[in-house]
Short mmCIF file of C-alpha atoms in Angstrom, two decimals:
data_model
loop_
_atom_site.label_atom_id
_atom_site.label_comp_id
_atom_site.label_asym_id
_atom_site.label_seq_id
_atom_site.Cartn_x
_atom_site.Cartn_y
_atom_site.Cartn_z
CA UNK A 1254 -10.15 7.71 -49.79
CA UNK A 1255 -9.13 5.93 -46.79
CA UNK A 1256 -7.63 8.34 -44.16
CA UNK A 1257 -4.50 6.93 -41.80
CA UNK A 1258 -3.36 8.30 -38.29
CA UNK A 1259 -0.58 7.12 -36.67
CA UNK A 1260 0.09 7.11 -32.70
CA UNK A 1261 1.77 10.52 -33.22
CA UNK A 1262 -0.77 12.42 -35.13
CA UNK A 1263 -3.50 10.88 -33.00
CA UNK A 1264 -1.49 12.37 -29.73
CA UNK A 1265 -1.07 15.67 -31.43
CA UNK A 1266 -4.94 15.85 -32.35
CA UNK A 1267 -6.07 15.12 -29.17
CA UNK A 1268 -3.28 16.99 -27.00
CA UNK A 1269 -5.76 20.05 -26.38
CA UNK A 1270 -9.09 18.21 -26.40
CA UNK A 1271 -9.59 16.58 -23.22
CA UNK A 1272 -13.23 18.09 -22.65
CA UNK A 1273 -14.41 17.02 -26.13
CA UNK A 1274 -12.93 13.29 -25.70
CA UNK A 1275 -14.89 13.13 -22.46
CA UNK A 1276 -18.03 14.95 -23.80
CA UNK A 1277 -17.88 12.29 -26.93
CA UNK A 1278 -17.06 9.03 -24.49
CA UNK A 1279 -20.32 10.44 -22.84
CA UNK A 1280 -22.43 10.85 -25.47
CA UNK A 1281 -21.40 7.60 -27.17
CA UNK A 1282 -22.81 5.92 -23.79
CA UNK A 1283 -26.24 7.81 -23.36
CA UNK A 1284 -26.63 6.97 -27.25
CA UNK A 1285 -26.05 3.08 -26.28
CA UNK A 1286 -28.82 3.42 -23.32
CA UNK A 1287 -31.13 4.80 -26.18
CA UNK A 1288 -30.62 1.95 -28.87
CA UNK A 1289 -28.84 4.87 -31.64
CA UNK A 1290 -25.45 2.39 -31.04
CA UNK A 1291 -24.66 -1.32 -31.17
CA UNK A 1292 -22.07 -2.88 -29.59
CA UNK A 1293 -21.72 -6.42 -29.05
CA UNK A 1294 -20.11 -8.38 -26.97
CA UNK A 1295 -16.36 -8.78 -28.62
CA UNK A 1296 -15.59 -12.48 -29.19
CA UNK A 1297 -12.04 -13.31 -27.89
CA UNK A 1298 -9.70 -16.01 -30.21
CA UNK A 1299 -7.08 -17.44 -27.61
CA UNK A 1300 -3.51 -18.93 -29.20
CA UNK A 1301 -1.04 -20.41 -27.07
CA UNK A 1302 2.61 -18.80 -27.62
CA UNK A 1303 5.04 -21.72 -27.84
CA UNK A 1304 7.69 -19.30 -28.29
CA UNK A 1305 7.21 -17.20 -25.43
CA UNK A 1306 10.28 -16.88 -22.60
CA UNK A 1307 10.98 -15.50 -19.27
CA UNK A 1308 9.44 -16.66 -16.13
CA UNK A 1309 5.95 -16.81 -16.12
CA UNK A 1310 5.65 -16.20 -19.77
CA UNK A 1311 6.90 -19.21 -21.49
CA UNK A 1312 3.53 -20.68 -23.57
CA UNK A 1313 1.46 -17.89 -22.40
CA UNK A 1314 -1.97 -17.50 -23.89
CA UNK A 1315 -2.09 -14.94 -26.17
CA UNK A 1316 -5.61 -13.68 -27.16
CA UNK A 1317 -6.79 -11.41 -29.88
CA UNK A 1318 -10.24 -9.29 -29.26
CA UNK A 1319 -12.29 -7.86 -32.24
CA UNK A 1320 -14.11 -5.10 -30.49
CA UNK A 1321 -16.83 -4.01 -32.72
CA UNK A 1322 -19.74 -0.95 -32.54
CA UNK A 1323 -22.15 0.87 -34.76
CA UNK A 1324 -23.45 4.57 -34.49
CA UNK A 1325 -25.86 6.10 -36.13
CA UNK A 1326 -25.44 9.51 -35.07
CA UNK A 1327 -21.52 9.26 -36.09
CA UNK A 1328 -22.04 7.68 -39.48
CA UNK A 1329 -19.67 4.80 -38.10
CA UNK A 1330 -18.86 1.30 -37.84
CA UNK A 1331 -15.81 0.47 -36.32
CA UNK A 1332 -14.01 -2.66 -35.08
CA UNK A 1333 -11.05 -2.80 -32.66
CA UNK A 1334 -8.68 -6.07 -32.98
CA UNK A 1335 -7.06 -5.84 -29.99
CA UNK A 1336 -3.78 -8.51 -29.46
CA UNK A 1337 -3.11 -8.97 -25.40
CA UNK A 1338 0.11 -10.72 -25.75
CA UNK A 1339 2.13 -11.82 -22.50
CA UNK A 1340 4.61 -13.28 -23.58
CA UNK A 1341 5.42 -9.96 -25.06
CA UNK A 1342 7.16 -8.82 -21.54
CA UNK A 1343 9.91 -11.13 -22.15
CA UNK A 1344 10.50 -9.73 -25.70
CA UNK A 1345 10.36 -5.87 -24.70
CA UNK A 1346 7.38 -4.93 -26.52
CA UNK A 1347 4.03 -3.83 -25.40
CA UNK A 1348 1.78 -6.58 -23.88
CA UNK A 1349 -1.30 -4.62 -25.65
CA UNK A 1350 -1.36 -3.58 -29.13
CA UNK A 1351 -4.59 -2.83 -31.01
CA UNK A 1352 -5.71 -0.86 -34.17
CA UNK A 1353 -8.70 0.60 -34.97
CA UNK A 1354 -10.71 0.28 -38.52
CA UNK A 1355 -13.82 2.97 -39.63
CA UNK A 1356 -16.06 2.28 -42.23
CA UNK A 1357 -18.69 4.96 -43.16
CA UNK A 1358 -22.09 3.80 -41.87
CA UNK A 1359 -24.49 4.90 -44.96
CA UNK A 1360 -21.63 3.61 -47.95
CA UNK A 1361 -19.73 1.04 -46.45
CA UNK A 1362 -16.43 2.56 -47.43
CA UNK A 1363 -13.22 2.28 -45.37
CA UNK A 1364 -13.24 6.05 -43.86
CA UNK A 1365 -9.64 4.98 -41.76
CA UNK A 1366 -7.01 3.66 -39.72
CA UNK A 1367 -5.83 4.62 -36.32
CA UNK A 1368 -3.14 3.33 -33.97
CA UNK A 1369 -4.97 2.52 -31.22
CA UNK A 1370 -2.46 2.93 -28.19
CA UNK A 1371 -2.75 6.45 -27.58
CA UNK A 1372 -7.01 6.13 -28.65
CA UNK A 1373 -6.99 3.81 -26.10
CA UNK A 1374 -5.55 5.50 -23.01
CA UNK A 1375 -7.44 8.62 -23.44
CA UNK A 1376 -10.68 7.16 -24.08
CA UNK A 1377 -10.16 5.24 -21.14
CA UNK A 1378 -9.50 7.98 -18.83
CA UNK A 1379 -12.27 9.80 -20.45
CA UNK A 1380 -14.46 6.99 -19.55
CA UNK A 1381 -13.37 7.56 -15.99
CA UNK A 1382 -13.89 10.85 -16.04
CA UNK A 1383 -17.21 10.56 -17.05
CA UNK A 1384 -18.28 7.45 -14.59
CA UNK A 1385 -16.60 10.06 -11.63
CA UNK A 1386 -18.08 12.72 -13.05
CA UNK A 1387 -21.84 11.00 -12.36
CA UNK A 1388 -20.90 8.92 -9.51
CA UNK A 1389 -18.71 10.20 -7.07
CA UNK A 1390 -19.90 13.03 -3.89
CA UNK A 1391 -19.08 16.31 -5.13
CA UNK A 1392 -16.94 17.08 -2.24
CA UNK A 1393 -14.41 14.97 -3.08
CA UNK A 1394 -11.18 16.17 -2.42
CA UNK A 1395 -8.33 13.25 -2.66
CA UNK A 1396 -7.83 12.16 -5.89
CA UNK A 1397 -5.84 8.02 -5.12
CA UNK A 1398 -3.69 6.48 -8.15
CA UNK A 1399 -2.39 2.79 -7.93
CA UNK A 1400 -0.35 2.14 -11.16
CA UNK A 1401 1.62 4.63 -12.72
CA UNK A 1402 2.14 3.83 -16.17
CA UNK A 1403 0.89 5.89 -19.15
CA UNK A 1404 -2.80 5.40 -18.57
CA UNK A 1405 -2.31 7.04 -14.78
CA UNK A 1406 -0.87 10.21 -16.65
CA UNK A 1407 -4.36 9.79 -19.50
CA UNK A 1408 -6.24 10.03 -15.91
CA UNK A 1409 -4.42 12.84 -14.30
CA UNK A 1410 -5.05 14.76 -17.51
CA UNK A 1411 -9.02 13.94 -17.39
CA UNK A 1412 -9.58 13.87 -14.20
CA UNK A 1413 -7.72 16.92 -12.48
CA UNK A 1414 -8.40 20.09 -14.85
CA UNK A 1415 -11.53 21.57 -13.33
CA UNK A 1416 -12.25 19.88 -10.31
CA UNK A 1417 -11.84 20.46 -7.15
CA UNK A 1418 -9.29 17.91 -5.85
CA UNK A 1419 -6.86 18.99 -3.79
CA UNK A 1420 -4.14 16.09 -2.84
CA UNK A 1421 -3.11 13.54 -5.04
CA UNK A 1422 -2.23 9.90 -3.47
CA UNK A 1423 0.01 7.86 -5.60
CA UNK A 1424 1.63 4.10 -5.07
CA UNK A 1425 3.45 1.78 -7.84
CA UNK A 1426 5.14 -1.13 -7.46
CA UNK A 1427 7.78 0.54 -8.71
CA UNK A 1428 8.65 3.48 -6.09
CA UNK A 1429 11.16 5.52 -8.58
CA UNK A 1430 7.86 5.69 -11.02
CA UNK A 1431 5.75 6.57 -8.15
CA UNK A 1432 8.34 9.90 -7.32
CA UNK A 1433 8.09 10.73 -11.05
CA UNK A 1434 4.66 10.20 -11.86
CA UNK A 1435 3.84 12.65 -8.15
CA UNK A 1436 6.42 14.96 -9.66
CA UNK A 1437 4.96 15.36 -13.00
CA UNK A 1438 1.31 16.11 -11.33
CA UNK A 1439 2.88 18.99 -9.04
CA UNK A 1440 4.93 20.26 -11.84
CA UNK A 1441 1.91 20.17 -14.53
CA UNK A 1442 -1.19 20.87 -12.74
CA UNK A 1443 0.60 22.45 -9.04
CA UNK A 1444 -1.18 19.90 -6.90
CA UNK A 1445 0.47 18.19 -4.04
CA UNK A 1446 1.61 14.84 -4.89
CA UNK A 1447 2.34 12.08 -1.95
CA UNK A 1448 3.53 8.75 -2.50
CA UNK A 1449 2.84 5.90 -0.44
CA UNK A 1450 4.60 2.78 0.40
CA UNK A 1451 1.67 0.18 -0.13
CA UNK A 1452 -1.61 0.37 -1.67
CA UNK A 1453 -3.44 0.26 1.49
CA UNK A 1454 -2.49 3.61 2.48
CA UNK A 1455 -4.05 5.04 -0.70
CA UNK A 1456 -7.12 2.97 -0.40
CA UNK A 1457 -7.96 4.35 3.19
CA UNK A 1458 -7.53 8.34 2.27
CA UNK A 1459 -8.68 8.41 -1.15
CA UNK A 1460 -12.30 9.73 -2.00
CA UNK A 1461 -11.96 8.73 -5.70
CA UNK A 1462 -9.74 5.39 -6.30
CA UNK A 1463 -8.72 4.47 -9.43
CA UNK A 1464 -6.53 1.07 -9.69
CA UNK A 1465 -4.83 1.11 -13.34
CA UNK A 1466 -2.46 -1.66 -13.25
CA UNK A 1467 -2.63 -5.11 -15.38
CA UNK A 1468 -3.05 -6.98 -12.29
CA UNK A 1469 -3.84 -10.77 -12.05
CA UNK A 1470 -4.41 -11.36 -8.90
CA UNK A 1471 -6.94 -8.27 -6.49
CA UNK A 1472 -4.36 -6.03 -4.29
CA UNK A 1473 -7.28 -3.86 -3.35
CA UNK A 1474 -9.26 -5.33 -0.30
CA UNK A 1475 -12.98 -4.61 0.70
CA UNK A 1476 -12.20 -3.69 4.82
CA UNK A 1477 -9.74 -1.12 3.32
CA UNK A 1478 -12.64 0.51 1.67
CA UNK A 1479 -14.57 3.81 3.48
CA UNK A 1480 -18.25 5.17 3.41
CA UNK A 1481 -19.06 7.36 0.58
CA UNK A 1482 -15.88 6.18 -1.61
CA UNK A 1483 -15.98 5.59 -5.67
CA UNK A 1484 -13.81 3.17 -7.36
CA UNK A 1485 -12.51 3.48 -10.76
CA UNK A 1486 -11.73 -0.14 -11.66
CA UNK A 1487 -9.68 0.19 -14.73
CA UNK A 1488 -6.44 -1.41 -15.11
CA UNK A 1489 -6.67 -5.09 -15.71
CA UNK A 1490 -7.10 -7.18 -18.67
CA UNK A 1491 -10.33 -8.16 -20.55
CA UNK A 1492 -9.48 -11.26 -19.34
CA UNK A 1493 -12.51 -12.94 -16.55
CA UNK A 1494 -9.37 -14.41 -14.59
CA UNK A 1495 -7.81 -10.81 -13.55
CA UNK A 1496 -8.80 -8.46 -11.35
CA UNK A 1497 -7.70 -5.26 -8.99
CA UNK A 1498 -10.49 -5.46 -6.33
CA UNK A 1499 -11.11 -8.38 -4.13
CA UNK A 1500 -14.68 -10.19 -3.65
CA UNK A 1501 -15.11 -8.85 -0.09
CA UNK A 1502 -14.72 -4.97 -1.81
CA UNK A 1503 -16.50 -5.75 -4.99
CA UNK A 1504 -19.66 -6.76 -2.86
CA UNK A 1505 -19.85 -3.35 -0.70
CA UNK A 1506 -19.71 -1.45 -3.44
CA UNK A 1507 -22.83 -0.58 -6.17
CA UNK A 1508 -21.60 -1.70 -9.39
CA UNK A 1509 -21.67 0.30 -12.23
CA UNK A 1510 -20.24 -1.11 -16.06
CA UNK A 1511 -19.47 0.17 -19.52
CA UNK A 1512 -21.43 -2.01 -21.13
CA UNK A 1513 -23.32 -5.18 -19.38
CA UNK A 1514 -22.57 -8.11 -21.99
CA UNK A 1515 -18.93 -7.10 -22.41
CA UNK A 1516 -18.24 -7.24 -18.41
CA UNK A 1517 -20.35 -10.54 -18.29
CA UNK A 1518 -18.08 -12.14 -21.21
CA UNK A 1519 -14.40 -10.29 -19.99
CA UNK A 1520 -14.10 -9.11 -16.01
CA UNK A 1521 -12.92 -10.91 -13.69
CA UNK A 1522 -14.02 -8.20 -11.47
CA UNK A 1523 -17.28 -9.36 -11.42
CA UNK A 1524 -17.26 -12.86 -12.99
CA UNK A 1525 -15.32 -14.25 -10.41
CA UNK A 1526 -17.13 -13.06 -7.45
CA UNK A 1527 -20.18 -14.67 -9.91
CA UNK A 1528 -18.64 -17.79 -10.16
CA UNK A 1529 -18.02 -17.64 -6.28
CA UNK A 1530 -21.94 -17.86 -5.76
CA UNK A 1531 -21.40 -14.17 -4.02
CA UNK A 1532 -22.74 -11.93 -6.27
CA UNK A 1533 -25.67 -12.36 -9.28
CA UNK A 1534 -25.88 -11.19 -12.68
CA UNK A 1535 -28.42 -8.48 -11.33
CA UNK A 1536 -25.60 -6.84 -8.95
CA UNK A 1537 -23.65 -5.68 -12.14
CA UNK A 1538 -26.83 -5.02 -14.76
CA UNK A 1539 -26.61 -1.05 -14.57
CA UNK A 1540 -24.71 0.74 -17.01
CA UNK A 1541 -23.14 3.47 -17.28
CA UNK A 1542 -25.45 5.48 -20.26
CA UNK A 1543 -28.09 4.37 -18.31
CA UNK A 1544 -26.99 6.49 -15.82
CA UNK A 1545 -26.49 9.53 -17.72
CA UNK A 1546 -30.01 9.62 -19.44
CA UNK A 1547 -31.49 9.06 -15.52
CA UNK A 1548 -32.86 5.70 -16.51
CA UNK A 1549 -31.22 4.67 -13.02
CA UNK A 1550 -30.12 7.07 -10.26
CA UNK A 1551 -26.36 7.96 -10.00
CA UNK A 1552 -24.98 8.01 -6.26
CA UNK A 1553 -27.85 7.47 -4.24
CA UNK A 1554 -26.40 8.66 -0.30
CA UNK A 1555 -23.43 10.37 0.92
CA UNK A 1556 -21.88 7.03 2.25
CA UNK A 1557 -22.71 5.15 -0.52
CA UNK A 1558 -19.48 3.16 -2.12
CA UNK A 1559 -19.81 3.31 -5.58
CA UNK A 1560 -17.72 0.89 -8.09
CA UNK A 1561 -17.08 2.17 -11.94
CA UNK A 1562 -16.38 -1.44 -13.91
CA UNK A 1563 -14.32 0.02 -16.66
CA UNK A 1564 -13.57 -3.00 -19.25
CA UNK A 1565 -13.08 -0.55 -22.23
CA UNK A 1566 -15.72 -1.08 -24.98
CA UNK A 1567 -15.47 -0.43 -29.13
CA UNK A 1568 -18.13 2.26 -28.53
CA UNK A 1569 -15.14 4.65 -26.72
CA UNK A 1570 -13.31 3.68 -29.73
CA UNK A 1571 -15.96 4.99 -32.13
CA UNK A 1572 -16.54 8.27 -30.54
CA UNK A 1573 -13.05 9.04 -30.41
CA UNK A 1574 -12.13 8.00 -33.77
CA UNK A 1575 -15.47 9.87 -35.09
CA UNK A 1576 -13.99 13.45 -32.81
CA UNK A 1577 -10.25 12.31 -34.56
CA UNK A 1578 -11.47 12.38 -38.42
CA UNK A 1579 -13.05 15.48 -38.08
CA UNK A 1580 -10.51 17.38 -36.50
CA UNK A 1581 -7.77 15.68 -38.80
CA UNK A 1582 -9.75 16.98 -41.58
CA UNK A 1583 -10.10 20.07 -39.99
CA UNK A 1584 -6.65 20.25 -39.89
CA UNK A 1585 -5.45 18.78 -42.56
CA UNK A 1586 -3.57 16.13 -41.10
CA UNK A 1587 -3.40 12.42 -41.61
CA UNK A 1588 -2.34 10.68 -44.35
CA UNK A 1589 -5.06 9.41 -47.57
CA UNK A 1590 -4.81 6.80 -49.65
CA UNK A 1591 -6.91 5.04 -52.04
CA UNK A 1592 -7.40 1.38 -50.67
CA UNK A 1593 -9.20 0.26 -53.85
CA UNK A 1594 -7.11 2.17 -56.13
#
């Protein structure tokens, strides 16, 4: 039987579990440093939209990404196909859409379907969590958000329980999101909330960055950039032509990826700075579940500026569809059906 969770059972099961998504995101990394998971680089099939309006959208390349992984501690095999569709804007629908399919490692049988919007976001601010978690000084105090769509509220909720921040820094290019978004951390977790005017301001206070918007072009800018800083690089596209950080702030920061062959193949973060001649393939070879076994140090000095490369990789997707078909069965939610019936 083939178990199927939609975006609303998936937000229900994972509504209380923030620790175990970010102690499974973890894992799944530390088990990739050890060679007990796979996961490839995903191949990405480009089609051009013909139909696609609206300024800057018209023809826009669409491009569909099959991100695949293996475990064999979670019995899984699961591939992502992820559509990044721009031309979606113009139409009022998501520019993202993905779903998620599990097949049982020993028998090969379709184990289930998941939405993968809401999988997504929190596995992605898990990811975060975990990359802060190992990376930035422990007396970090001001927590800096630019973007402040869904996955800044997925990083709010993993990053803020349990640690010791204190302000919360918050710009959008929208400024009416920015007042809700710092309203909804005061009211939820009763931390100040400021919001700033330009992402500058955020930059230059904030001991832990994170930039989370589906920028093409860097608004983040290395002299803006203090001593002992880490940067959650999150928000754009698996796309090697977008990126949130410039070259000049990329190159004072140690770089630190999910996974090295999918940021080689999809960040512009780091493959354009590559292509510039400014940085080698060397700068960016650390990962992050090499990290957490101690294969390489974590923050090495108190005014070291540390970079988190976050592309997103099918492993998150594993370990949080492995945590979601346990607890669905555990709670006897979902939907079964018999795909070969």
């Amino acid at each position: 039987m083939t178990l199927i969770l939609t975006r609303s059972v998936i937000r229900t099961l994972l509504a209380d579990a923030v620790e175990d998504v970010e102690h499974a995101v973890a894992r799944a990394h530390r088990e990739l440093a050890v060679g007990q998971a796979k996961l490839p680089a995903p191949p990405a099939m480009r089609l051009r939209d013909e139909e696609g309006t609206g300024e800057g959208n018209a023809g826009a390349d669409g491009a569909f990404l099959a991100m695949a992984a293996a475990s064999a501690p979670d019995r899984l095999a699961t591939v992502k196909l992820l559509a990044d569709l721009p031309a979606n804007r113009a139409r009022g629908l998501p520019v993202q859409r993905s779903a998620v399919l599990a097949v049982d490692a020993r028998t090969g049988a379709c184990a289930a379907l998941l939405d993968g919007a809401e999988l997504t976001r929190i596995r992605t601010a898990a990811a975060t969590a975990v990359a802060t978690r190992a990376l930035a000084r422990p007396d970090a105090r001001t927590l800096g958000l630019l973007g402040t769509g869904p996955l800044a509220r997925a990083h709010v909720r993993a990053l803020l329980p349990g640690r010791p921040y204190e302000h919360v820094l918050i710009w959008g290019r929208t400024p009416a999101n920015a007042q809700a978004l710092a309203g909804w951390v005061t009211s939820e977790l009763g931390l100040p909330a400021k919001v700033f005017a330009d992402p500058r301001s955020v930059t230059e206070h904030a001991d832990v960055l994170c930039t989370l918007t589906p920028a093409r072009d860097p608004f983040v800018h290395g002299p803006w950039l203090k001593p002992g800083q880490h940067i959650n690089a999150v928000g754009a596209p698996p796309r090697p032509d977008h990126r949130e950080l410039d070259t000049a702030a990329v190159l004072r920061c140690r770089i630190v990826v999910d996974a090295y062959e999918t940021a080689r193949a999809k960040s512009g973060e780091v493959l354009i700075p590559l292509a510039e001649g400014a940085l080698g393939e060397e700068d960016f070879r650390t990962e992050l579940g090499s990290v957490l076994t101690g294969e390489v140090p974590g923050r090495t000095a108190d005014d070291e500026l540390t970079l988190f490369n976050s592309v997103g990789v099918g492993l998150q997707d594993l370990a949080v569809a492995r945590l979601l078909i346990d607890r669905a069965g555990e709670r006897g939610l979902g939907l079964t059906v018999d795909l070969a019936g």
